[in-house]
Structures are given as structure tokens and as C-alpha cells.
Short mmCIF file of C-alpha atoms in Angstrom, two decimals:
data_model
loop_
_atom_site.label_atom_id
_atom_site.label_comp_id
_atom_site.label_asym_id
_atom_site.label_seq_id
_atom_site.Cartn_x
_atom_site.Cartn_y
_atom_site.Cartn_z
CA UNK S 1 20.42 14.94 17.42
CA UNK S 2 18.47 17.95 18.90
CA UNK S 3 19.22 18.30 22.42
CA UNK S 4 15.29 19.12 23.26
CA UNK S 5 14.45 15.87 21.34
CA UNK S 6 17.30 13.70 23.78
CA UNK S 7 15.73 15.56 26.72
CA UNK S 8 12.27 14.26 25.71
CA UNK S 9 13.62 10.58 25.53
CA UNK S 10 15.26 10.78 28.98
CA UNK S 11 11.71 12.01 30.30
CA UNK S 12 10.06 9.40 28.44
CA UNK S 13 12.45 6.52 29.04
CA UNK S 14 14.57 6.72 31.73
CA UNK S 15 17.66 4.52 32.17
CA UNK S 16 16.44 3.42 29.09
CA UNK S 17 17.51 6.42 26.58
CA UNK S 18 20.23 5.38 25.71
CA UNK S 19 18.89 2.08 24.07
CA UNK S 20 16.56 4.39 22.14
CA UNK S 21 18.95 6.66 20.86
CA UNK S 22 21.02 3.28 20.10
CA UNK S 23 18.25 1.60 18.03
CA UNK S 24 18.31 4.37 15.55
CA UNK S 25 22.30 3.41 14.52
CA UNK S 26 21.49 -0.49 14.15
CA UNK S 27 21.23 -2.27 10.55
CA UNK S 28 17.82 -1.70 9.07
CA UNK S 29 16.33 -4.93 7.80
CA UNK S 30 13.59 -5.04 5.39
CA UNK S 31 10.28 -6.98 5.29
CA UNK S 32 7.50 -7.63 2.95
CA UNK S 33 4.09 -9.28 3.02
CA UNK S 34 3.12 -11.68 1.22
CA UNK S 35 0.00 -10.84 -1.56
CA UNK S 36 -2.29 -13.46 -0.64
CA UNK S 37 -4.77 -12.43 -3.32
CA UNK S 38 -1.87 -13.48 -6.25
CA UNK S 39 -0.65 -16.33 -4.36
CA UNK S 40 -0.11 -18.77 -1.41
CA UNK S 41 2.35 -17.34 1.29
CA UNK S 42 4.04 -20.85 1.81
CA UNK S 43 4.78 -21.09 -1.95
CA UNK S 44 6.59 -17.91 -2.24
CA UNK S 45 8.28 -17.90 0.42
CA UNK S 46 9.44 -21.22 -0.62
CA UNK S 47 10.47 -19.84 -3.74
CA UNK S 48 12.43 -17.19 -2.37
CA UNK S 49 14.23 -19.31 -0.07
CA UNK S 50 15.05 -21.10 -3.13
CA UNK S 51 16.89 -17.70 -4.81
CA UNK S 52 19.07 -17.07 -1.35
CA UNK S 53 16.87 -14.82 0.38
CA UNK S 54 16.99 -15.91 4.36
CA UNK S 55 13.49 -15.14 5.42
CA UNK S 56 12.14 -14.68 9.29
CA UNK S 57 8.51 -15.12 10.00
CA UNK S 58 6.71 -11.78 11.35
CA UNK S 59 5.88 -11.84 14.85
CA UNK S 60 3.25 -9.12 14.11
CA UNK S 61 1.91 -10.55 10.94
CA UNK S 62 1.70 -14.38 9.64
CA UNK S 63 1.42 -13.22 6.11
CA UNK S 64 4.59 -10.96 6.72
CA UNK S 65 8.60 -12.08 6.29
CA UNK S 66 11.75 -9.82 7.67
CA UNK S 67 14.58 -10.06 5.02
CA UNK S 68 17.77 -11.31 6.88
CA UNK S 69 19.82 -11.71 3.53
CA UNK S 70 19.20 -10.56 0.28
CA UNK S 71 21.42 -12.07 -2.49
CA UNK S 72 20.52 -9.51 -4.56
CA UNK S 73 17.59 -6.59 -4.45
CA UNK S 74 14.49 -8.28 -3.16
CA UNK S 75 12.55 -5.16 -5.16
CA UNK S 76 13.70 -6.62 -8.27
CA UNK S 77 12.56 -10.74 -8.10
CA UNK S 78 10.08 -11.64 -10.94
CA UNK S 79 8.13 -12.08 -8.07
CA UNK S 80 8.10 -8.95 -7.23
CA UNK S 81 7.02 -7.85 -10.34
CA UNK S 82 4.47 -10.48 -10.82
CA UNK S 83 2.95 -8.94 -7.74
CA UNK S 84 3.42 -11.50 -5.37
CA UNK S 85 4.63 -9.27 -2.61
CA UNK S 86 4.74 -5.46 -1.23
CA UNK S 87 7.99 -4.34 0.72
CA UNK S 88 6.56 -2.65 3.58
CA UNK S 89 7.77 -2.45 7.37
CA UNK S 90 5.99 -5.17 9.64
CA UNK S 91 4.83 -3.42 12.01
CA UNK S 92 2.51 -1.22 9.42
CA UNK S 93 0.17 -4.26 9.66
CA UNK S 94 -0.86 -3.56 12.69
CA UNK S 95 -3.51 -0.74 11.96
CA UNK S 96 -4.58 -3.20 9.02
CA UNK S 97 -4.83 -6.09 11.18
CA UNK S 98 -6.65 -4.00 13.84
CA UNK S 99 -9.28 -2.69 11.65
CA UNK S 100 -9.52 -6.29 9.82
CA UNK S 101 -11.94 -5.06 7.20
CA UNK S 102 -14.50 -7.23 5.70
CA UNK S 103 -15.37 -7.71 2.09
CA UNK S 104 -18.76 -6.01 2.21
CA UNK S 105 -17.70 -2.70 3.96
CA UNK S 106 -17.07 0.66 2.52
CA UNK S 107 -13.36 1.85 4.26
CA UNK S 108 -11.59 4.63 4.05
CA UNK S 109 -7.37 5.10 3.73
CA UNK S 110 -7.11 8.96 4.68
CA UNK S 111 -3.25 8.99 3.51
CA UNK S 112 -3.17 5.91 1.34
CA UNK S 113 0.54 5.99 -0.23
CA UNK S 114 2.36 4.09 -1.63
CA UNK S 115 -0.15 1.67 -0.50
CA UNK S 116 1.09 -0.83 1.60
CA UNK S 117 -2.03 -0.65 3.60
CA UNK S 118 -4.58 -0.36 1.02
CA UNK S 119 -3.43 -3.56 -0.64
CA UNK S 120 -3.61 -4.92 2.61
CA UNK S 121 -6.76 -4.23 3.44
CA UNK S 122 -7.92 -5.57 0.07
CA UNK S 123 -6.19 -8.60 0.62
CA UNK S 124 -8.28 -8.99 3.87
CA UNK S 125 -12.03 -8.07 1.67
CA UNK S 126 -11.09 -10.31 -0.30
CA UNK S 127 -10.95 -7.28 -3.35
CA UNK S 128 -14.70 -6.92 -2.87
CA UNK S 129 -16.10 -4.11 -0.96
CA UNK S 130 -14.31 -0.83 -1.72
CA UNK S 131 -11.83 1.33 -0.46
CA UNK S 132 -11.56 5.54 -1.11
CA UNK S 133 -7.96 5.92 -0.83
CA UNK S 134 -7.06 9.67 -0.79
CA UNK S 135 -3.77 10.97 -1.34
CA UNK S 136 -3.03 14.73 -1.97
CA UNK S 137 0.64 14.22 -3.92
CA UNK S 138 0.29 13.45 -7.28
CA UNK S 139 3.82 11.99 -7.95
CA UNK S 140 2.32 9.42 -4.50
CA UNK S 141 -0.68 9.09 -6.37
CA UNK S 142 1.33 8.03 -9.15
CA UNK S 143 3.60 5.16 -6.74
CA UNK S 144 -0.28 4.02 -5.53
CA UNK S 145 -1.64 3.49 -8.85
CA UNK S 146 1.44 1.70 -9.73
CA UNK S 147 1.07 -0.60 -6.91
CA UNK S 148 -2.97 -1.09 -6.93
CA UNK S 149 -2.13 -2.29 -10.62
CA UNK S 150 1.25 -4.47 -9.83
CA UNK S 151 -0.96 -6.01 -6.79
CA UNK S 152 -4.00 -6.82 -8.82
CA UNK S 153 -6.27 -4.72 -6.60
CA UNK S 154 -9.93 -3.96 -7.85
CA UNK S 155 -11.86 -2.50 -5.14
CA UNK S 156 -10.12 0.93 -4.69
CA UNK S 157 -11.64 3.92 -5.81
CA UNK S 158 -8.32 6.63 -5.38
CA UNK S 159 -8.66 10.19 -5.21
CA UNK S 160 -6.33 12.95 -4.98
CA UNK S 161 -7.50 15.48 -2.37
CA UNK S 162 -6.76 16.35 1.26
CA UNK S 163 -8.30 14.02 3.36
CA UNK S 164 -9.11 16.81 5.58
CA UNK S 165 -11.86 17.24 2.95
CA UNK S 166 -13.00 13.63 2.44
CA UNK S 167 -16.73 15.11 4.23
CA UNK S 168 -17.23 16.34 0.58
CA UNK S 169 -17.67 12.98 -1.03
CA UNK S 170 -21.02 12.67 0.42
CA UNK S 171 -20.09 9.31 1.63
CA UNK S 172 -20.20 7.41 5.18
CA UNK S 173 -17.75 4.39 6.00
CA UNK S 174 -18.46 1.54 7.83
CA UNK S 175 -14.53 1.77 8.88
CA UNK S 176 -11.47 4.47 8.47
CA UNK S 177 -7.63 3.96 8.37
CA UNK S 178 -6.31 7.04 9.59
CA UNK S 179 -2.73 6.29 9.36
CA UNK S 180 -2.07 9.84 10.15
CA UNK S 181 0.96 11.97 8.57
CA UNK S 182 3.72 12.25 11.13
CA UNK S 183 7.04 13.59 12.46
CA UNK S 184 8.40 10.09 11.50
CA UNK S 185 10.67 9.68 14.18
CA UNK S 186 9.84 5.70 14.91
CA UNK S 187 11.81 4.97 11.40
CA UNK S 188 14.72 6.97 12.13
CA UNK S 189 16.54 3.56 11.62
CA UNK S 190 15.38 3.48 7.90
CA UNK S 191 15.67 6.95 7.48
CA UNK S 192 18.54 8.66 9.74
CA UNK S 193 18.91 12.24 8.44
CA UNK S 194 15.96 12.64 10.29
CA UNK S 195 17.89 12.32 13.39
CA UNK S 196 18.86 16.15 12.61
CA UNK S 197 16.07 17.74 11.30
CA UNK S 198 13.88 16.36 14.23
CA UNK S 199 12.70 18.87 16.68
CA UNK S 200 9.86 19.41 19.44
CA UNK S 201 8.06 22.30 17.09
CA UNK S 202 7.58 19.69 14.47
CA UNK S 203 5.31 17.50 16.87
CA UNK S 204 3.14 20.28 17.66
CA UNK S 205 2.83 21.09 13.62
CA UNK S 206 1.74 17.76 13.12
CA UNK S 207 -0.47 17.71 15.30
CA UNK S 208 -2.76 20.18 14.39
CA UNK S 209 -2.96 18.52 11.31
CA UNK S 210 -3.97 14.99 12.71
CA UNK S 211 -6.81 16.64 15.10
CA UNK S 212 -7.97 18.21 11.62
CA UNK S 213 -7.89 14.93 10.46
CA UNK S 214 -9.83 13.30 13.58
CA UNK S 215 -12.45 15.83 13.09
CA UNK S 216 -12.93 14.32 9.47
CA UNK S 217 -13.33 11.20 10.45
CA UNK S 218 -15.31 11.50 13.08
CA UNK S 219 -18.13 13.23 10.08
CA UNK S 220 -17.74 10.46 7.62
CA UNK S 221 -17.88 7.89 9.86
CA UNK S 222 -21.03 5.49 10.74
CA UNK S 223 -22.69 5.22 14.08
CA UNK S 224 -21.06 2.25 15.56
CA UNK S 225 -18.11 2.52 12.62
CA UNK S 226 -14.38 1.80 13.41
CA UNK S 227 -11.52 4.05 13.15
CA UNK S 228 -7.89 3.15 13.58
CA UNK S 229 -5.65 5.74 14.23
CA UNK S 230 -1.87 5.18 13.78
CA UNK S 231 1.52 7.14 13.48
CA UNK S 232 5.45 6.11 13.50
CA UNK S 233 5.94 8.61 16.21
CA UNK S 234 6.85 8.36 20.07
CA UNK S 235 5.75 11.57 20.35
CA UNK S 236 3.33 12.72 23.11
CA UNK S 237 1.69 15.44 21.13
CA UNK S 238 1.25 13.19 17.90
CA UNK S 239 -0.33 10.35 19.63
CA UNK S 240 -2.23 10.23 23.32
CA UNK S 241 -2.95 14.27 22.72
CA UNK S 242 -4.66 13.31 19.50
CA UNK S 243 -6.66 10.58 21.45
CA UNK S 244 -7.69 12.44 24.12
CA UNK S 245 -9.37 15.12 21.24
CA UNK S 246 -10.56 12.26 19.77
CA UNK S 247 -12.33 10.92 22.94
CA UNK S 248 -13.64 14.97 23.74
CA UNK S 249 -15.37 14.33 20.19
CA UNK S 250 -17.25 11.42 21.01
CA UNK S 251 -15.11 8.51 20.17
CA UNK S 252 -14.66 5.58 22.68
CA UNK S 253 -11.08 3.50 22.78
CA UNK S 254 -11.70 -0.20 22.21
CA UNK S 255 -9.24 -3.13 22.93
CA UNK S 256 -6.49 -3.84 20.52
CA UNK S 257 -5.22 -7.62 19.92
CA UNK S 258 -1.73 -6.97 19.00
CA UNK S 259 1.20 -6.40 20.89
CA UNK S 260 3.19 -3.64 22.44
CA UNK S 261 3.14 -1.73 25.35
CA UNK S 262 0.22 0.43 27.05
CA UNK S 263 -0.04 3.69 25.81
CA UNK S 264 0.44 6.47 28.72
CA UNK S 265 -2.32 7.90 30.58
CA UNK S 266 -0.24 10.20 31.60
CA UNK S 267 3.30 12.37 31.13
CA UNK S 268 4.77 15.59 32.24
CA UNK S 269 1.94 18.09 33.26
CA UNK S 270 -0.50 15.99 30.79
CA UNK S 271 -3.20 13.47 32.17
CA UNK S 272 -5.32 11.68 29.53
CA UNK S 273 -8.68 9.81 29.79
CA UNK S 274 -8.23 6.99 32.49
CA UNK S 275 -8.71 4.54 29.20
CA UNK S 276 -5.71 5.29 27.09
CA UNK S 277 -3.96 2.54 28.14
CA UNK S 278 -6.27 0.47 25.40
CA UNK S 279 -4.20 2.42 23.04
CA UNK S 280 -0.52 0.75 22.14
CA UNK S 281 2.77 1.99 22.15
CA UNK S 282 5.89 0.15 20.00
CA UNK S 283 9.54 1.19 20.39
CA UNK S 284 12.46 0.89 18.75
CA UNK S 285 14.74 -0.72 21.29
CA UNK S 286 11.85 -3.59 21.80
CA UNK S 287 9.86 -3.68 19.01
CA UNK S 288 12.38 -2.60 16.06
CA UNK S 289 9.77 0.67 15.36
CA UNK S 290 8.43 3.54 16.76
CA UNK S 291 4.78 2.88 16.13
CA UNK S 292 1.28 3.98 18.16
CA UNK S 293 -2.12 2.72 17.15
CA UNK S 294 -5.53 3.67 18.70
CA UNK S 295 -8.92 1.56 17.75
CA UNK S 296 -11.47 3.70 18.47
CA UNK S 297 -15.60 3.52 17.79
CA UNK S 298 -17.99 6.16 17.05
CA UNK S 299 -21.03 5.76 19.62
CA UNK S 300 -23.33 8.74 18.38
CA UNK U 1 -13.39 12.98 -16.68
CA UNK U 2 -16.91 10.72 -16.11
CA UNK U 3 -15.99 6.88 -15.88
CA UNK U 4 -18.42 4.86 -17.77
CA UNK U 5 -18.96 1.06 -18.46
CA UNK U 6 -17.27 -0.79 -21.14
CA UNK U 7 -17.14 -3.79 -22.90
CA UNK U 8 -14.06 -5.05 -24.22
CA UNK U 9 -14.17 -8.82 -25.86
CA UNK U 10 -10.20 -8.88 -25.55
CA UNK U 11 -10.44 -9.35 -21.79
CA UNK U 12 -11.71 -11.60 -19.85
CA UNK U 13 -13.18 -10.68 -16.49
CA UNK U 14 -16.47 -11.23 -14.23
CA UNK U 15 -15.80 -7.40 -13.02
CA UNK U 16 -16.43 -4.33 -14.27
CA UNK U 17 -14.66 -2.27 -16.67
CA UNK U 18 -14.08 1.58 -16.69
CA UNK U 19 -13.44 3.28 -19.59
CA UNK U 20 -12.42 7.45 -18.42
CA UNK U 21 -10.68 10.08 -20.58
CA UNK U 22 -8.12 12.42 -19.23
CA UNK U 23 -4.97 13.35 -21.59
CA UNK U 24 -6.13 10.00 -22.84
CA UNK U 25 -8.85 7.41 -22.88
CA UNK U 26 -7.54 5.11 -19.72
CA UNK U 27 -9.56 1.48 -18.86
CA UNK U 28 -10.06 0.10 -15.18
CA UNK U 29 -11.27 -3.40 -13.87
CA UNK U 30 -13.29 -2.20 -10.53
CA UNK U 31 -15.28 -4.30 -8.54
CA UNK U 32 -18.83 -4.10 -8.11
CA UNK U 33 -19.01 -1.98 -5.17
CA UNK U 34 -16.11 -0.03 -6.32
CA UNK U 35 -18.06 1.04 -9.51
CA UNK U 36 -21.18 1.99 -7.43
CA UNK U 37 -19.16 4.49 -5.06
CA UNK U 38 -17.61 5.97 -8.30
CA UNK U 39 -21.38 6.63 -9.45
CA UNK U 40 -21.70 8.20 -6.00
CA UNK U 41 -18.85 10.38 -5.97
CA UNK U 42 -19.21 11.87 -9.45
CA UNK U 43 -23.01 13.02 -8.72
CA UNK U 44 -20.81 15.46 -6.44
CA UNK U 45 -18.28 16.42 -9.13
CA UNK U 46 -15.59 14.40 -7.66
CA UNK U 47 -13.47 12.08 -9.80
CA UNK U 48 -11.27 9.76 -8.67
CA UNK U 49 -7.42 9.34 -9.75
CA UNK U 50 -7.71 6.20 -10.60
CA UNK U 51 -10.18 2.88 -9.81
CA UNK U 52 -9.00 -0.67 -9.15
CA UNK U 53 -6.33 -1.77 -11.76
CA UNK U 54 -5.10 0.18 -14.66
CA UNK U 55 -5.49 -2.24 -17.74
CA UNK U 56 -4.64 -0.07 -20.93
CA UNK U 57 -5.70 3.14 -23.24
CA UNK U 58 -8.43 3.16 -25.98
CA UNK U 59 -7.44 4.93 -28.83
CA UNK U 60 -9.48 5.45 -31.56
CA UNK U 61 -11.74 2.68 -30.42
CA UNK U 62 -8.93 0.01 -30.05
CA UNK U 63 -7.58 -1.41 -27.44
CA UNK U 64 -4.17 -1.20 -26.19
CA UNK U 65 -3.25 -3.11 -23.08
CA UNK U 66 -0.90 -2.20 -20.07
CA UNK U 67 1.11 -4.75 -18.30
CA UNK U 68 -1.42 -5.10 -15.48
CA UNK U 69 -3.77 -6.53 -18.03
CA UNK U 70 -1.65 -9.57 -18.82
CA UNK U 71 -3.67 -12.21 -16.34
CA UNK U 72 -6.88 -10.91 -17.76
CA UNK U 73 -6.44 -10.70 -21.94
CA UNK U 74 -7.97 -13.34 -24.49
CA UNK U 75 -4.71 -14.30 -25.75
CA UNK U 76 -3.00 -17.28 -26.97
CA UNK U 77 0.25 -17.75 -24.99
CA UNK U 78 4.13 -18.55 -25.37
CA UNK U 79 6.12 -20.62 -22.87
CA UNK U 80 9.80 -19.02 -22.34
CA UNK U 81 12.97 -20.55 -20.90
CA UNK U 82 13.45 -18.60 -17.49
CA UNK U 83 17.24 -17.09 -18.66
CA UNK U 84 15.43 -15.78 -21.93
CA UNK U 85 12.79 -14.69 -19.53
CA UNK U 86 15.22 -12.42 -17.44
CA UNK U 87 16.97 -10.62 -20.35
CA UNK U 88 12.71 -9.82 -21.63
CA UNK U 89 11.99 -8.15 -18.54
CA UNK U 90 15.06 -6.04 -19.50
CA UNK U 91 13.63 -5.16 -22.62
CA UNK U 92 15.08 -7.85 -24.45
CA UNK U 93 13.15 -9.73 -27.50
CA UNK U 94 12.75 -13.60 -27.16
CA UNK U 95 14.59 -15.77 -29.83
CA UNK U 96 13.19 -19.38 -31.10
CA UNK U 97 15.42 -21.40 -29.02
CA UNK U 98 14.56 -20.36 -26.01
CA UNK U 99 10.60 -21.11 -26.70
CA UNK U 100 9.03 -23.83 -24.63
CA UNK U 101 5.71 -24.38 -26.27
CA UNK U 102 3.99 -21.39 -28.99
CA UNK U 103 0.20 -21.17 -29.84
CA UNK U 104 -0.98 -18.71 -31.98
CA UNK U 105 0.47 -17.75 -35.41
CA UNK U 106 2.61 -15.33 -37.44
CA UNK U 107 2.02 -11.70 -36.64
CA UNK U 108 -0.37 -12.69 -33.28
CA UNK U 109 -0.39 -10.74 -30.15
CA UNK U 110 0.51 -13.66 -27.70
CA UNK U 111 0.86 -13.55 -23.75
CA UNK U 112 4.55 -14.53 -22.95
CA UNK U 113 5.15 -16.90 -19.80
CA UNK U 114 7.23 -18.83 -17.60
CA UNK U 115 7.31 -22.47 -17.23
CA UNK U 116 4.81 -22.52 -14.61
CA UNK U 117 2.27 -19.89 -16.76
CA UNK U 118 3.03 -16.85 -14.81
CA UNK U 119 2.31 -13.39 -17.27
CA UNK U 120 5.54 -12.22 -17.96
CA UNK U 121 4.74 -9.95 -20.42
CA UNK U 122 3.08 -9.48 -24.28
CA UNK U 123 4.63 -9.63 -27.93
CA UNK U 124 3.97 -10.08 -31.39
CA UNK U 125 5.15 -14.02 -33.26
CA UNK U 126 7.58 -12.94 -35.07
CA UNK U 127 10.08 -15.18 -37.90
CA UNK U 128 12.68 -14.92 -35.08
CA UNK U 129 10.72 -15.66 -32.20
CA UNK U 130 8.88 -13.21 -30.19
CA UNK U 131 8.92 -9.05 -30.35
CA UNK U 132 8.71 -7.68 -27.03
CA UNK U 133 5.81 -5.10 -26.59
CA UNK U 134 5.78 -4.71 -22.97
CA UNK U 135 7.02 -6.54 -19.53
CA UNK U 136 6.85 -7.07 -16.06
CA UNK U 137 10.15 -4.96 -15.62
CA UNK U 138 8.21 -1.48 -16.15
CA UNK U 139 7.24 -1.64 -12.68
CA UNK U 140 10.26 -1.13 -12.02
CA UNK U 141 11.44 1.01 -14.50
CA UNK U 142 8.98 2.69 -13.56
CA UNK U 143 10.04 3.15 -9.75
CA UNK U 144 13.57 3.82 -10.76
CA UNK U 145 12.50 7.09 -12.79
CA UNK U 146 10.62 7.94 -10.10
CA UNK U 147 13.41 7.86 -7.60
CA UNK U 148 15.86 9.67 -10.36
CA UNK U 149 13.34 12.63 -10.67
#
């Protein structure tokens, strides 16, 4: 691992680095949530108990199962195929959850694939309402479609564009996901070659990008909207500096419901609005992910 | 590249349906709302990917379904032993023996299912049983090209 990136942990944790660094080398176990617009989560988790999977109940997400054993690929059940669940790490609820959109509101997924959370959300609107879910990749766009159709979704309207345009749609949401592009550093466990490639200029790259972002959201949202702002990064730069742009803009931090820890009003040289600790912090060591989310509301 | 409304009498729905042409003629089930921000979007020249769930192609004026139409199409149905079921979704046709219950006659388009009704997939009656026209197991066909590419 970059040595600049170990320095940064010892700064940010402590004693505690080492458990960090450690959590990144431990087995990575899979979840999924359950599709509660095809079916009952009770009956299929029933069923799969039945076929030798060993399922856990989420702590962040009641409709949400980790995978303990799999007696054979869990991505290729008929139940899978019938739509009855999406294999998605369960801690990405937690922006979904957070924003808890309702079936008459107009929403916005700024990076929506491979969907995980747009299916989510139209599980919780009940498919009414609708959701713009932009995505710039076409072969993502392709992975989205696929899953909108496998999940019987029918209140997304996808388009392929750079959400850092989504002001041209002439359009204003009642809420936005911005489940912002990142270094990716919280799944390192899923996804270790990034324990290499990882460095310190890579946080500052991204976030440009997610204050370009911010400043999108904050023009096609409504007075009084909701915006949820999330990332799978530890990183300073890609999470409480984004905040505190997006509080210099006008938005106001709100209190979250789930868990985790406090986010920091303060590290290094940096001090952030007196309020960031409304924003929440996951780690790997204590909550299996890397993970930040921010609920904020636009006032003016 | 405009969506516009469509009828189709081979599905059944209470939502809307999308007919839009791009290499070709591709229908959507949208909801309501959905269909109204679509009307939105395109007075700006914007047109989206795709809308709600992809249920087929017109060509020519008829309707061919995908697999994500299955739970929504005015067909008559065929109830499948689950091993017979598992070699389908591999691309597999269906043989007599291994048919539960059969409606529909020689020739028919009929929706295959499991013992508890689940879609599984579509196929034509044949003298043998049923021909296989699509399944459940593209989805994931579908992923595993993806990942190969």
C-alpha cells in the first residue's frame, strides 16, 4: 500500500491503523436485499434457507441479508432471476434509507449504476413517483437497464449524460441521491488491487468532481428539497471538504437516523462547520465498510 | 428517438406503455409520473436511455416480447417440473413428461412456469412439449458477456 495513504490512516486512526489496514485482508461476504415490490422478504429468505444459503439479518437494513454460505452462486438462484433480490453491499442502504423517498416525489440518482439504489428507492415509492437516473457509461447504462427490467421497476426515467449537467433537463426534484463517484477505498475488502493504485492525488481528483457535482444539485433542487450525499471513502478531501462547500452554498446538515460514527469537525490544519458531526462516518474495522453519508436541505 | 403511447392488447397492464425507435422500435411500461417527466424532458431535446421496464421490440407492427414482459402478457400458461425448469433456463426445450398442467393449443405462444406460477420464461406447444423462445437465464447470460467483454 502507498506509504502516504498508511500515513493518512495513522493520522486518522491512531492505535487503531493497524485494524484498518487489517480489515482490508479479511473474507469479503456478500449481501443482498430483498425486492419487496416482487415479493415478501420472509418468504424468500425462507426459500433460500431452504437451498443452503446461511443468511444473517442486516443490522443497517431489515429488508437486507449478509450471505454467510453460499452452496452455490447466490447470482444464479431462479430467484435471482425472477427478480426477487439485488446483490448489493448493506451498508449502500443507508443513503436510500436516509432519503426514504415517497411515492409522489420526483428524485434524482446522479450516478445511478448498476442500480442498487434506484431499485431501492422504487421499492420505497412504491414504483410510483419517478426517478431520473443518470449514468454517463453506456456499457453501466446497459447493467441498469438490465436490472430496472429484472427488478420490475416502472418509475425510472434513465438517461445517459453527466450528471454534472442534469440543470439542462429543465427539471426540479423534490429529493437527490448524490451517491457521489469516489476513490473507493471503503471496499478495498471487495476489491483489493486497489490497495496499490490508491494514492493521496486521487482524493483531491475526486473531489473536484463531487463539488461539481454539489453545485448541480444544489440548481435542481427544490426550496426545502433533500439531498443525500454519500461516498465509500474515508477520505478527508472526498467527504467533510465536500460538506463544508456544500454548507458555503447554502445547504444546512440535518440529523441522520442510522448508525456510525460522527463525522469530524475537524483534522490536520482543516476545521469544518461546528455541525458536521450530523454527518456519519462507517469504517471498515467496525462497520465492515468505508462509507460517509451527509443529509443535507436546501433552505433558499 | 420521441417515446410515444401505445396500446398493445397482448399485455396486460394499468400503466403506461412506451413505444421509442432507436436501431429498433423498443416498448416500455412507465408509470404515470414517469411518462409525464419523459414529456418534460423531450420538450428540451433530451431523451432518456431507457424508461421503467424494457418489455419487447415492435417490428413491423407486431409484437415481440422480452423476458421482462413475462408477468405482464395475455397468455395461456404451462406448469413445468422444477428439474425440467433448470435445464430451460439453460436454454433447454421442455419435453411432455415433465409438464404439470398445459392450456392453450398446438402452435400457441404460452407463458412457461413453476409449480407455484412464477414466469419462467415463453415457448411455442409443440408435438414434443414446449419450444423454448426465451428465459429467465438471459439475465444472466447477459451479465456473463458483459463481464467477458
Amino acid at each position: 500500500m502507498n506509504e502516504e495513504i498508511v500515513r493518512r490512516y495513522e493520522q486518522m486512526f491512531g492505535d487503531e491503523y493497524n485494524k484498518v489496514l487489517a480489515s482490508f485482508s479479511r473474507k469479503y461476504v456478500k449481501s443482498i436485499r430483498i425486492n419487496t415490490l416482487k415479493i415478501k422478504q420472509d418468504i424468500i429468505a425462507e426459500r433460500l434457507k431452504k437451498k443452503g444459503f446461511v443468511l444473517q439479518k442486516s443490522e443497517f437494513n431489515e429488508n437486507s441479508f449478509k450471505v454467510l454460505r453460499e452452496k452455490y452462486s447466490i447470482s444464479s438462484t431462479p430467484e435471482y432471476l425472477m427478480g426477487y433480490y439485488f446483490i448489493q453491499d448493506e451498508i449502500s442502504s443507508v443513503p436510500v434509507l436516509e432519503l426514504n423517498p415517497n411515492e409522489n416525489e420526483l428524485v434524482l440518482d446522479m450516478a445511478a449504476s448498476p442500480g442498487g439504489k434506484t431499485t431501492h428507492m422504487a421499492e420505497l415509492m412504491k414504483n410510483k413517483g419517478c426517478i431520473v437516473s443518470l449514468e454517463i457509461n453506456k456499457d453501466r447504462m446497459e447493467s441498469l437497464k438490465a436490472n430496472v427490467s429484472r427488478l420490475g421497476v416502472k418509475n425510472v426515467v434513465a438517461l445517459r449524460m453527466d450528471a454534472r449537467r442534469a440543470d439542462e433537463l429543465g427539471l426540479k426534484f423534490d429529493k437527490i441521491l448524490l451517491d457521489a463517484p469516489c476513490s473507493g477505498e471503503g471496499m478495498m475488502v471487495r476489491d483489493r488491487k486497489r490497495m496499490d493504485s490508491l494514492n493521496l492525488e486521487e482524493y483531491n481528483r475526486f473531489s473536484v468532481l463531487q463539488k461539481e457535482l454539489v453545485d448541480t444539485a444544489y440548481k435542481v433542487l427544490k426550496k426545502n428539497g433533500i439531498v443525500v450525499y454519500s461516498t465509500c471513502s474515508m477520505a478527508i478531501e472526498e467527504n467533510e471538504s465536500v460538506i463544508q462547500y456544500a454548507i458555503d452554498k447554502g445547504f444546512k446538515l440535518v440529523k441522520q437516523e442510522n448508525m456510525g460514527d460522527e463525522a469530524k469537525t475537524e483534522f490536520l490544519d482543516n476545521k469544518f462547520d461546528k455541525t458536521m458531526n450530523l454527518a456519519k462516518r462507517f469504517y471498515p474495522h467496525k462497520h465492515g465498510t468505508g462509507f460517509f453519508t451527509a443529509k443535507m436541505v436546501k433552505n433558499f | 428517438m420521441k417515446y410515444e403511447k401505445v396500446d398493445l392488447e397482448e399485455v396486460k397492464t394499468k400503466d403506461i406503455l412506451l413505444a421509442v425507435t432507436f436501431t429498433k422500435k423498443q416498448v416500455y411500461m412507465v408509470s404515470e409520473k414517469a411518462w409525464e417527466v419523459i414529456q418534460t424532458i423531450q420538450k428540451k431535446e433530451r431523451f432518456p436511455f431507457f424508461a421503467g421496464i424494457y418489455i419487447g421490440d415492435m417490428i413491423k407492427d407486431k409484437y415481440y416480447p422480452s423476458i421482462s414482459a413475462g408477468d405482464y402478457l395475455k397468455l395461456k400458461k404451462v406448469k413445468v417440473k422444477d428439474d425440467a425448469l433448470m435445464k430451460f433456463t439453460y436454454g433447454r426445450d421442455i419435453q411432455n413428461r415433465d409438464i404439470i398442467q398445459k392450456e392453450g393449443e398446438l402452435r400457441e405462444m404460452v407463458r412457461v412456469v413453476n409449480k407455484d406460477n412464477e414466469f419462467v420464461g415463453l415457448g411455442y406447444i409443440r408435438e414434443f412439449g414446449i419450444k423454448r423462445v426465451a428465459d429467465i437465464g438471459e439475465y444472466l447470460r447477459l451479465e456473463k458477456r458483459k463481464n467477458q467483454n
